[in-house]
PDB file of C-alpha atoms in Angstrom:
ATOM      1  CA  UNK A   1     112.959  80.863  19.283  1.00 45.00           C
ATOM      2  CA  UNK A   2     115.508  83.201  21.072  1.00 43.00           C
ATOM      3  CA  UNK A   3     117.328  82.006  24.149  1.00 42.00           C
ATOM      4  CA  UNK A   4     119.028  84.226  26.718  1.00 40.00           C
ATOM      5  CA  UNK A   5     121.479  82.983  29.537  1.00 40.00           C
ATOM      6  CA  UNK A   6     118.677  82.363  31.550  1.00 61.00           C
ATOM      7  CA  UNK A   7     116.409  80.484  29.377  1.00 81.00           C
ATOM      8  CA  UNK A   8     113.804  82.899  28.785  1.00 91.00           C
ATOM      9  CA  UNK A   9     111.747  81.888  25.269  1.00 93.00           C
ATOM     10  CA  UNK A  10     109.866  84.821  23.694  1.00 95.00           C
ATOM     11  CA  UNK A  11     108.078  84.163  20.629  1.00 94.00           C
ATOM     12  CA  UNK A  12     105.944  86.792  18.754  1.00 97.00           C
ATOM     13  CA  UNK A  13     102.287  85.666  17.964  1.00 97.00           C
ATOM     14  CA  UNK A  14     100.300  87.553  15.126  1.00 96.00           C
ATOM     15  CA  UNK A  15      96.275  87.835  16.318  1.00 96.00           C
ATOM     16  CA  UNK A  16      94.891  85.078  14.411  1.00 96.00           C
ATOM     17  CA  UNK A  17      93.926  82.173  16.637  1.00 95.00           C
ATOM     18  CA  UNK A  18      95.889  79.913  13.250  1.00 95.00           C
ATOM     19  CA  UNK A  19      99.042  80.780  15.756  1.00 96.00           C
ATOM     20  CA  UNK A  20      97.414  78.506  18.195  1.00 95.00           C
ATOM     21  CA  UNK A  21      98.697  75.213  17.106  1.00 95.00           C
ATOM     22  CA  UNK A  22     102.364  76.846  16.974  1.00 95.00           C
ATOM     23  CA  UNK A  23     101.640  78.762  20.584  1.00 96.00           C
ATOM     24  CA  UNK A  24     100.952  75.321  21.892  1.00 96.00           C
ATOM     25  CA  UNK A  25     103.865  73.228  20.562  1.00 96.00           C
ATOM     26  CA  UNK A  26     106.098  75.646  21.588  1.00 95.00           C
ATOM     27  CA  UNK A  27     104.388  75.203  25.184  1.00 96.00           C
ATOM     28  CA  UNK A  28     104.625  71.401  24.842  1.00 96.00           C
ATOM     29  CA  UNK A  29     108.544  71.519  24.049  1.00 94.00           C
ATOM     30  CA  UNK A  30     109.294  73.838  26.807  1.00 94.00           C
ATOM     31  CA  UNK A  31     107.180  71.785  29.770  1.00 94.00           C
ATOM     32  CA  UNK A  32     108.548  68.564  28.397  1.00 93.00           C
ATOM     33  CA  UNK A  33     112.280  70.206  28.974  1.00 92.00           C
ATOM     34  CA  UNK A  34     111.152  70.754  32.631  1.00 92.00           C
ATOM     35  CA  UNK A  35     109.714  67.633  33.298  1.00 92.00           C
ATOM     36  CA  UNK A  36     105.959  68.635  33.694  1.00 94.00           C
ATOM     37  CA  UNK A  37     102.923  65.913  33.752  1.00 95.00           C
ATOM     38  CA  UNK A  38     101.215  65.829  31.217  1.00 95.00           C
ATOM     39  CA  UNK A  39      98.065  67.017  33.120  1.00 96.00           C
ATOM     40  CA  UNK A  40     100.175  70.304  33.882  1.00 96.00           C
ATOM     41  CA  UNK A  41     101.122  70.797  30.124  1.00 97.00           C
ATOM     42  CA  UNK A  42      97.471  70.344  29.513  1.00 97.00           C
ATOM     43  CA  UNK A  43      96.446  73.041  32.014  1.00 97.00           C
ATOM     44  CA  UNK A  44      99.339  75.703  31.142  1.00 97.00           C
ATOM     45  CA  UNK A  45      98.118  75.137  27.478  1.00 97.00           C
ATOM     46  CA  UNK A  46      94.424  75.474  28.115  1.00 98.00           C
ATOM     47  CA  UNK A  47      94.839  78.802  30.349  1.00 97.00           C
ATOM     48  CA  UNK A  48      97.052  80.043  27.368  1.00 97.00           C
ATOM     49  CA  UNK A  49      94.534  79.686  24.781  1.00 97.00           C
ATOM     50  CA  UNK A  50      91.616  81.573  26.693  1.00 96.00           C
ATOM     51  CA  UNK A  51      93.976  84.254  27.015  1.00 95.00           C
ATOM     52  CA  UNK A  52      95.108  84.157  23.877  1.00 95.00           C
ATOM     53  CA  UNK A  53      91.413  83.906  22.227  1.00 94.00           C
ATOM     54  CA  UNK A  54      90.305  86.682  24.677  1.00 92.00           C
ATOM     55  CA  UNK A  55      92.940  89.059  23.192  1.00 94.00           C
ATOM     56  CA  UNK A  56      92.024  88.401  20.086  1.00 93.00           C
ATOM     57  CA  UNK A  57      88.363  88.257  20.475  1.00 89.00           C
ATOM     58  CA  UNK A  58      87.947  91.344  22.119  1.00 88.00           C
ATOM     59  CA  UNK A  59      91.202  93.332  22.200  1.00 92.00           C
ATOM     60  CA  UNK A  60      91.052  95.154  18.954  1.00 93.00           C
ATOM     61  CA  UNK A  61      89.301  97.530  17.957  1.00 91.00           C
ATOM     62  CA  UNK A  62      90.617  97.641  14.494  1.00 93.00           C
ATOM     63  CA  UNK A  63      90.977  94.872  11.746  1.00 90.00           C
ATOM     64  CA  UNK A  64      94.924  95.691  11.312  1.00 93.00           C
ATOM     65  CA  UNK A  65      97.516  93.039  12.313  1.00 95.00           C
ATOM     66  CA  UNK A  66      99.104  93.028  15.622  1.00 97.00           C
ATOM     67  CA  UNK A  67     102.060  90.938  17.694  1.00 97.00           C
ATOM     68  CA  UNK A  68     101.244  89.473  20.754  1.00 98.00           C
ATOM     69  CA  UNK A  69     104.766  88.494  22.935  1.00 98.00           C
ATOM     70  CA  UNK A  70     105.013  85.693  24.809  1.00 97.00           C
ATOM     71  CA  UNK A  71     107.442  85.150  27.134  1.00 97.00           C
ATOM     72  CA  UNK A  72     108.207  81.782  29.066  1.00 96.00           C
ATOM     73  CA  UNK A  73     111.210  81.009  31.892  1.00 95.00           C
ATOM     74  CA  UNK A  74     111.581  79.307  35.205  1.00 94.00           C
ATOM     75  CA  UNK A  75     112.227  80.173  38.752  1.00 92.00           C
ATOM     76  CA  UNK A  76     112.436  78.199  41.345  1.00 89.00           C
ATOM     77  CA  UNK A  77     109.989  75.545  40.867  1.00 92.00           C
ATOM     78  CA  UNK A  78     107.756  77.311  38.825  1.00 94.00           C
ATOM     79  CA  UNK A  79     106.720  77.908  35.468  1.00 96.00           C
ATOM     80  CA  UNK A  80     106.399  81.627  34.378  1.00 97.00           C
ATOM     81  CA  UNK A  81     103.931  82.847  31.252  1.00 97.00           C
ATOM     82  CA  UNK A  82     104.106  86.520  30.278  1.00 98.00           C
ATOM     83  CA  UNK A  83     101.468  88.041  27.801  1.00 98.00           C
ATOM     84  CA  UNK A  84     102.115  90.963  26.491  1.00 98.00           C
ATOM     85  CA  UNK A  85      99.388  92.742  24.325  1.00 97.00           C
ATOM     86  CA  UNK A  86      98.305  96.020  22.923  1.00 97.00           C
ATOM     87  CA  UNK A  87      94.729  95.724  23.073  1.00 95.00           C
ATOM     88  CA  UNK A  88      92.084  97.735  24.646  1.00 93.00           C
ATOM     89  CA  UNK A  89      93.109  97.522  29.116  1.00 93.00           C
ATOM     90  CA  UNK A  90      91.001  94.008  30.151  1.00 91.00           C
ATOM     91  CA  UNK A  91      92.042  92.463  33.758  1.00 91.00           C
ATOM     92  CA  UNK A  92      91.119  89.096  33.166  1.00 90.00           C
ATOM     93  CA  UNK A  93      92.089  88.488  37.237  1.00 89.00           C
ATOM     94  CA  UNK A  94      89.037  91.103  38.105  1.00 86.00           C
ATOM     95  CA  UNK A  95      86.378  89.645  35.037  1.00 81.00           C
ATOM     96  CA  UNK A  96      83.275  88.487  36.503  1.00 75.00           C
ATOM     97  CA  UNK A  97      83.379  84.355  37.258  1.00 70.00           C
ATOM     98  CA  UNK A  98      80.161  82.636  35.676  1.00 69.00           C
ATOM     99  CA  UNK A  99      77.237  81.866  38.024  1.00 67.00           C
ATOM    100  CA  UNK A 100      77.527  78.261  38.352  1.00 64.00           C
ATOM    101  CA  UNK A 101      74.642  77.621  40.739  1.00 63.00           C
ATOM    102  CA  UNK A 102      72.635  79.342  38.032  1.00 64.00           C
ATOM    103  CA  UNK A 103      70.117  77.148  36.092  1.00 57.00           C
ATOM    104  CA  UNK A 104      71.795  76.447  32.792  1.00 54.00           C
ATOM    105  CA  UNK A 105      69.615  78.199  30.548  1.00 51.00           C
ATOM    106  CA  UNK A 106      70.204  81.623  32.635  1.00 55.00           C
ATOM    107  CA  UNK A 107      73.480  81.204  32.471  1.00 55.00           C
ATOM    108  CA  UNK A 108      76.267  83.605  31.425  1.00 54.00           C
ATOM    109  CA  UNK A 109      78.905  81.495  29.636  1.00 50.00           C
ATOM    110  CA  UNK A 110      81.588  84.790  28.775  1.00 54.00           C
ATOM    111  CA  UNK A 111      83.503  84.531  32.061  1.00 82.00           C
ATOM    112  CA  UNK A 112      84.055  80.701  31.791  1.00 89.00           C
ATOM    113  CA  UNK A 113      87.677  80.988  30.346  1.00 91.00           C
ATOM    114  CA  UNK A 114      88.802  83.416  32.880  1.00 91.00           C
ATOM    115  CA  UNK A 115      87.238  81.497  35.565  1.00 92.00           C
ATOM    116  CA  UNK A 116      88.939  78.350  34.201  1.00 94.00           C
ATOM    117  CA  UNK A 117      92.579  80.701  33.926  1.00 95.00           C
ATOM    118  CA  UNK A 118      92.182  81.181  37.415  1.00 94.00           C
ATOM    119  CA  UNK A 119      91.323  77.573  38.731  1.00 95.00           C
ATOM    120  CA  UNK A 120      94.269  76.266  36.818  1.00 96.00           C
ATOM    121  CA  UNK A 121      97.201  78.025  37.642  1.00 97.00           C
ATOM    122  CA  UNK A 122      98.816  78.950  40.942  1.00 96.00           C
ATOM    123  CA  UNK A 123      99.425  82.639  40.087  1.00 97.00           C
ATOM    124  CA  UNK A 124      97.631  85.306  38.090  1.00 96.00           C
ATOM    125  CA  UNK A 125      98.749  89.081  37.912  1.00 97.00           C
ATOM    126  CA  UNK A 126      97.566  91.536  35.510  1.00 96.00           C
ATOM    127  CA  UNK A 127      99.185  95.164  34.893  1.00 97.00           C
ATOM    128  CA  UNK A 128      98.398  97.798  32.345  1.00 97.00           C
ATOM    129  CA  UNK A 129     101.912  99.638  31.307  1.00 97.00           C
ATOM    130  CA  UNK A 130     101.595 102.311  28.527  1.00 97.00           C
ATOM    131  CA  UNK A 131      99.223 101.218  25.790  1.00 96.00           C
ATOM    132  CA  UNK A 132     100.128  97.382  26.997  1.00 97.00           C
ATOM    133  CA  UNK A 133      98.162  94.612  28.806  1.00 97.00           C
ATOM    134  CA  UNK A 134     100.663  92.536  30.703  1.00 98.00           C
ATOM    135  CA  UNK A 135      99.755  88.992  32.391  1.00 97.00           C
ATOM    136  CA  UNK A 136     101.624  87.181  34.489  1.00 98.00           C
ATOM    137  CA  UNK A 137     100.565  83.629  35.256  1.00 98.00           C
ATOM    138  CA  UNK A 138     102.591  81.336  37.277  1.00 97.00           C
ATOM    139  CA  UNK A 139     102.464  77.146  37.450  1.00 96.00           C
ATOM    140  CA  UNK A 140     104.622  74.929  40.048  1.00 95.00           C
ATOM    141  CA  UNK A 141     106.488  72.692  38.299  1.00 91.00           C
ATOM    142  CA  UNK A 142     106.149  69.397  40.412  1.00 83.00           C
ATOM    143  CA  UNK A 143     102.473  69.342  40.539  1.00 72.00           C
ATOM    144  CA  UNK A 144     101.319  65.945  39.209  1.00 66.00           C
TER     145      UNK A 144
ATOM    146  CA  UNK B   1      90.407  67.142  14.920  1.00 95.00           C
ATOM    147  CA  UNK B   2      89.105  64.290  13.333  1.00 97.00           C
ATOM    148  CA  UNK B   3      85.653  63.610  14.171  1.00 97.00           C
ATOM    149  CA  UNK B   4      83.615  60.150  13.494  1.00 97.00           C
ATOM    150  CA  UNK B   5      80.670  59.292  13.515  1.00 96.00           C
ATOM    151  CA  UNK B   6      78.129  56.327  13.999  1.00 96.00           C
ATOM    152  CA  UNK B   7      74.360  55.850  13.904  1.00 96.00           C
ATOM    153  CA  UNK B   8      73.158  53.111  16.434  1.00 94.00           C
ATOM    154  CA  UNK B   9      69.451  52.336  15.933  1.00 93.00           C
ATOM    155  CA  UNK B  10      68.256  56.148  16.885  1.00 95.00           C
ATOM    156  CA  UNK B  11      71.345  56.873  19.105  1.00 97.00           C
ATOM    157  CA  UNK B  12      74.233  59.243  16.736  1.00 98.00           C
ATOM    158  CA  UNK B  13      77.800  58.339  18.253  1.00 98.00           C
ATOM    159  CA  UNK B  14      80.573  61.307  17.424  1.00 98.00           C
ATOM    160  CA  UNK B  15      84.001  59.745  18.532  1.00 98.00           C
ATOM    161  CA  UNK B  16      86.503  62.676  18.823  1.00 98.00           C
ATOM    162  CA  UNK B  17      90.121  62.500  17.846  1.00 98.00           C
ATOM    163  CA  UNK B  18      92.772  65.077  18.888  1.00 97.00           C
ATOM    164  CA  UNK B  19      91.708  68.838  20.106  1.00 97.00           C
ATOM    165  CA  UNK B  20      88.534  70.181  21.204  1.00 98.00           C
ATOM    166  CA  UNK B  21      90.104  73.789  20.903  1.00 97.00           C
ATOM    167  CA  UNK B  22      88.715  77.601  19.603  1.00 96.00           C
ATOM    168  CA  UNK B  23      90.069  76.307  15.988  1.00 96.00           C
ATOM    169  CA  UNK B  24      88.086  72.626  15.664  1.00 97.00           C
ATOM    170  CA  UNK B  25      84.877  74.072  18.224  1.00 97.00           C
ATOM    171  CA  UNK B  26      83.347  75.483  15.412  1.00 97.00           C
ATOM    172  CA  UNK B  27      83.214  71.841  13.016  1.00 97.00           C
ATOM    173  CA  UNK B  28      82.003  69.888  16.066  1.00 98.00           C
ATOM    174  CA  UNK B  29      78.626  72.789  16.203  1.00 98.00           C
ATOM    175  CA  UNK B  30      78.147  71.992  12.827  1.00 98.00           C
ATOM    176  CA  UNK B  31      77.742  68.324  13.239  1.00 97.00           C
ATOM    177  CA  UNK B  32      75.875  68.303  15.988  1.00 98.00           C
ATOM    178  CA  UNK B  33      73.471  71.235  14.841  1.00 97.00           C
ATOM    179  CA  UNK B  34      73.103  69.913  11.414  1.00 97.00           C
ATOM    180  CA  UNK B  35      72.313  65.952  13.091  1.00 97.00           C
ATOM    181  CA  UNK B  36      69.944  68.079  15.111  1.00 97.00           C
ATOM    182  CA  UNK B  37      68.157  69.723  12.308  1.00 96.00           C
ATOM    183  CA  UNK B  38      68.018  65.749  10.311  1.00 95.00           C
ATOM    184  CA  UNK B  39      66.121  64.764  13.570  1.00 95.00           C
ATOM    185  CA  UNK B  40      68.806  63.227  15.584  1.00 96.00           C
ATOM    186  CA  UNK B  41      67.888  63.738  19.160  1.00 97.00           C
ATOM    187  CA  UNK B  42      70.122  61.161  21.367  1.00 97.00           C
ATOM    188  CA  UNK B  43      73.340  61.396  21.504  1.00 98.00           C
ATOM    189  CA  UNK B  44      76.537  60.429  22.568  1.00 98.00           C
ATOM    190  CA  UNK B  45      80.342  62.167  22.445  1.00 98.00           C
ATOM    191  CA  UNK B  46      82.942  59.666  22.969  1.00 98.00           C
ATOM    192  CA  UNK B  47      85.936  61.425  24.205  1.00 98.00           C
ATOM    193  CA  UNK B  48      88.728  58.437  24.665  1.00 98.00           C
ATOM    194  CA  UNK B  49      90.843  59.677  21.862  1.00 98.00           C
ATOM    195  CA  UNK B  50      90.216  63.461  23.002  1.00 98.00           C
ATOM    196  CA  UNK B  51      93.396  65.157  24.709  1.00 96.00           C
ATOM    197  CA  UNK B  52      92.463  68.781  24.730  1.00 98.00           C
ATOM    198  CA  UNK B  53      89.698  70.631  25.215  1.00 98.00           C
ATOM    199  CA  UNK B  54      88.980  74.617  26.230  1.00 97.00           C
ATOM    200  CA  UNK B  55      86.111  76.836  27.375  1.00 95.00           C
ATOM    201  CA  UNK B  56      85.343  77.047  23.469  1.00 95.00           C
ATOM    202  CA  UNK B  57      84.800  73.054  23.708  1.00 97.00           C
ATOM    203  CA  UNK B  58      82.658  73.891  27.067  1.00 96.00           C
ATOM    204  CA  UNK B  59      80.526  76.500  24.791  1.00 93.00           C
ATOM    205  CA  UNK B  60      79.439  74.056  21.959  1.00 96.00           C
ATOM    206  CA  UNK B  61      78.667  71.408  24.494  1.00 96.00           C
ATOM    207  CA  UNK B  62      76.355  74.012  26.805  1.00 93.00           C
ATOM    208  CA  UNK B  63      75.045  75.302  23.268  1.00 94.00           C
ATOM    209  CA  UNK B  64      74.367  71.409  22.034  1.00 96.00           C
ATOM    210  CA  UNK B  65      72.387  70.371  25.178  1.00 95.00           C
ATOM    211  CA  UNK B  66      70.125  73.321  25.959  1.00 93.00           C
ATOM    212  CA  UNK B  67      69.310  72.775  22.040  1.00 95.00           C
ATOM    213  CA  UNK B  68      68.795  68.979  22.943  1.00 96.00           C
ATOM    214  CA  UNK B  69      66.526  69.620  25.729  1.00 94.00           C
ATOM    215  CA  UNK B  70      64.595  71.741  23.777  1.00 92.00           C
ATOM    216  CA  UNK B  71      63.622  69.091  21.617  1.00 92.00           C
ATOM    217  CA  UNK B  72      63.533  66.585  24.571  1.00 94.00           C
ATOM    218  CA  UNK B  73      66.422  65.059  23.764  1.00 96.00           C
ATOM    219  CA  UNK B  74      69.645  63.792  25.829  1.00 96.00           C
ATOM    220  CA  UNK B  75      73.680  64.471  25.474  1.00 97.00           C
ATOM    221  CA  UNK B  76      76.112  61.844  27.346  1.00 98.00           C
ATOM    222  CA  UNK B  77      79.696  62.272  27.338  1.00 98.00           C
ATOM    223  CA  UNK B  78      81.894  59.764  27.835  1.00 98.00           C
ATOM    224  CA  UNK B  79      85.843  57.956  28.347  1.00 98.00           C
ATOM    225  CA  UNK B  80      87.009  60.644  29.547  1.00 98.00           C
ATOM    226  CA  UNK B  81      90.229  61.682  30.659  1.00 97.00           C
ATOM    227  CA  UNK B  82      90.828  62.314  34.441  1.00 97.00           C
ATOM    228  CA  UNK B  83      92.247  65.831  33.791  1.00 97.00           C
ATOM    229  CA  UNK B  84      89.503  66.780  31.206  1.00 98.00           C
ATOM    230  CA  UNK B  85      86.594  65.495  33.343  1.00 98.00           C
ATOM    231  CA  UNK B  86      88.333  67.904  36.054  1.00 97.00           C
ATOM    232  CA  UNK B  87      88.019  70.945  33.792  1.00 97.00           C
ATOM    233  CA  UNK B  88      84.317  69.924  33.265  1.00 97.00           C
ATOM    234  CA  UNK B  89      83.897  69.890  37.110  1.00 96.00           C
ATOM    235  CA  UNK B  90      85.748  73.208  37.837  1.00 95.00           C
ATOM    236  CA  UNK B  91      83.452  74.809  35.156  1.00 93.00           C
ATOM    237  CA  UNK B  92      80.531  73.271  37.011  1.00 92.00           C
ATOM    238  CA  UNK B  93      79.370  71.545  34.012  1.00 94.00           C
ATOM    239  CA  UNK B  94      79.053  67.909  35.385  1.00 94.00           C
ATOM    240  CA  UNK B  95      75.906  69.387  37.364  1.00 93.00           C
ATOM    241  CA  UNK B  96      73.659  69.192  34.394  1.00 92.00           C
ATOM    242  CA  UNK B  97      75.725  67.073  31.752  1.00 95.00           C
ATOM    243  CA  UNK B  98      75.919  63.067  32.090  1.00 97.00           C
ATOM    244  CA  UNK B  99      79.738  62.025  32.446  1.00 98.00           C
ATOM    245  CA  UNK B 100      79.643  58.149  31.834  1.00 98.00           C
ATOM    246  CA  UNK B 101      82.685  55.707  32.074  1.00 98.00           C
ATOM    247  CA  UNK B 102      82.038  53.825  28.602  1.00 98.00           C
ATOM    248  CA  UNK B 103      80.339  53.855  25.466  1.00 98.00           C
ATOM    249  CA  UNK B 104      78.203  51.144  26.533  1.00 97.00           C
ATOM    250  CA  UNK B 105      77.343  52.513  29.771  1.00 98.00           C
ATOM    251  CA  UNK B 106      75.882  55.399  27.965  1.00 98.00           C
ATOM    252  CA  UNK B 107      74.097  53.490  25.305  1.00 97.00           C
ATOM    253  CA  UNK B 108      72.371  51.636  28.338  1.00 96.00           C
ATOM    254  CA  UNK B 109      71.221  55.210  29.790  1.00 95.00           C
ATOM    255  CA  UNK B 110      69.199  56.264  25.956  1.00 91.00           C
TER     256      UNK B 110
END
């Protein structure tokens, strides 16, 4: 865990979802430090970990190892997440939601964790810079 | 994830302990599937000790029930914590699961 002067954490993840468990202590620790609810750890964790699956699940094209960077601060009031990836471009912001009017056996169950990334936090940009996927999701603090 | 089961006259009981996550989704399938294939056809997931779950979670449980219905059978979920029975709402899928308050409420539903 490196610090700066103004407390950004960046961690590098390897693309195996056995990071997970690390990914989300680390994410624990940090919204402990700022006082989050538990419910808001819980949601920062859970819209990590469909982001962090989808990279994995569909961002390579190869079987070779590669570093996903992670970086986490805050600004006024707010939680910041940045994913940094370099898998194939995917805009999770623009991925279809799931139908859920749609009678269960019809339905499409692939954009459920984007859908769910999107319900959960209070801020979700995506940008595509060189060969890298960046994602930037945002959570207020105080929420309880 | 620990996961425990019980076998109530015909009803199977799977209490779930810790993280309902893309690593543990996978073991909870094979439970179910395999108490599927024995002939178990009424269930219940008990979800008091749970404190995690993700869309993987959401996956198994959509997979387990359409399965279940196949066979005529029935899925209820319940104890479940406020901010995980909001993440089954948001997904939509309290429209066609059964969200219960206690074990014995859904024992008195099979």
């Amino acid at each position: 865990m490196e610090k700066d002067s103004n407390w950004k954490i960046s961690f590098e993840f390897r693309n195996s979802l056995s990071e997970l468990d690390t990914l989300r202590r680390s994410l624990e620790e940090f919204g402990k430090s700022l006082g989050m609810s538990k419910k808001s750890i819980f949601q920062i964790n859970l819209a990590m970990e469909e982001v962090f699956a989808n990279i994995i699940s569909h961002g390579y094209a190869d079987d070779e190892e590669h570093w996903i960077k992670i970086t986490m601060w805050h600004q006024d009031g707010t939680l910041i997440l940045r994913i940094e990836d370099d898998g194939i471009p995917f805009n999770p912001v623009e991925a279809e939601a799931p139908d859920l009017e749609c009678p269960l056996e019809e339905r499409e169950i692939g954009g459920l964790g984007c859908y769910l990334i999107k319900c959960l936090m209070n801020d979700i940009v995506y940008e595509r810079s060189g060969n890298k996927n960046i994602l930037t999701m945002k959570k207020t603090i105080g929420e309880a | 994830m620990e996961i425990i089961e019980k076998k109530q006259n015909d009803i199977l009981i799977f209490r779930l302990n810790g993280r309902l996550d893309s690593n543990t989704s996978p073991g909870l399938e094979e439970k179910i599937f395999e108490a599927i294939e024995s002939g178990s056809y009424k269930m219940i997931i008990d979800f008091e000790a749970l404190d995690y779950i993700s869309s993987a979670g959401l996956r198994v449980l959509n997979k387990s029930i359409k399965r279940l219905k196949h066979n005529e059978g029935m899925l209820i979920l319940c104890s479940m914590q406020d901010y995980i029975k909001e993440v089954f709402e948001i997904a939509g899928f309290d429209s066609f699961l059964t969200i219960v308050s206690t074990v014995d409420e859904a024992l008195t539903k099979l």
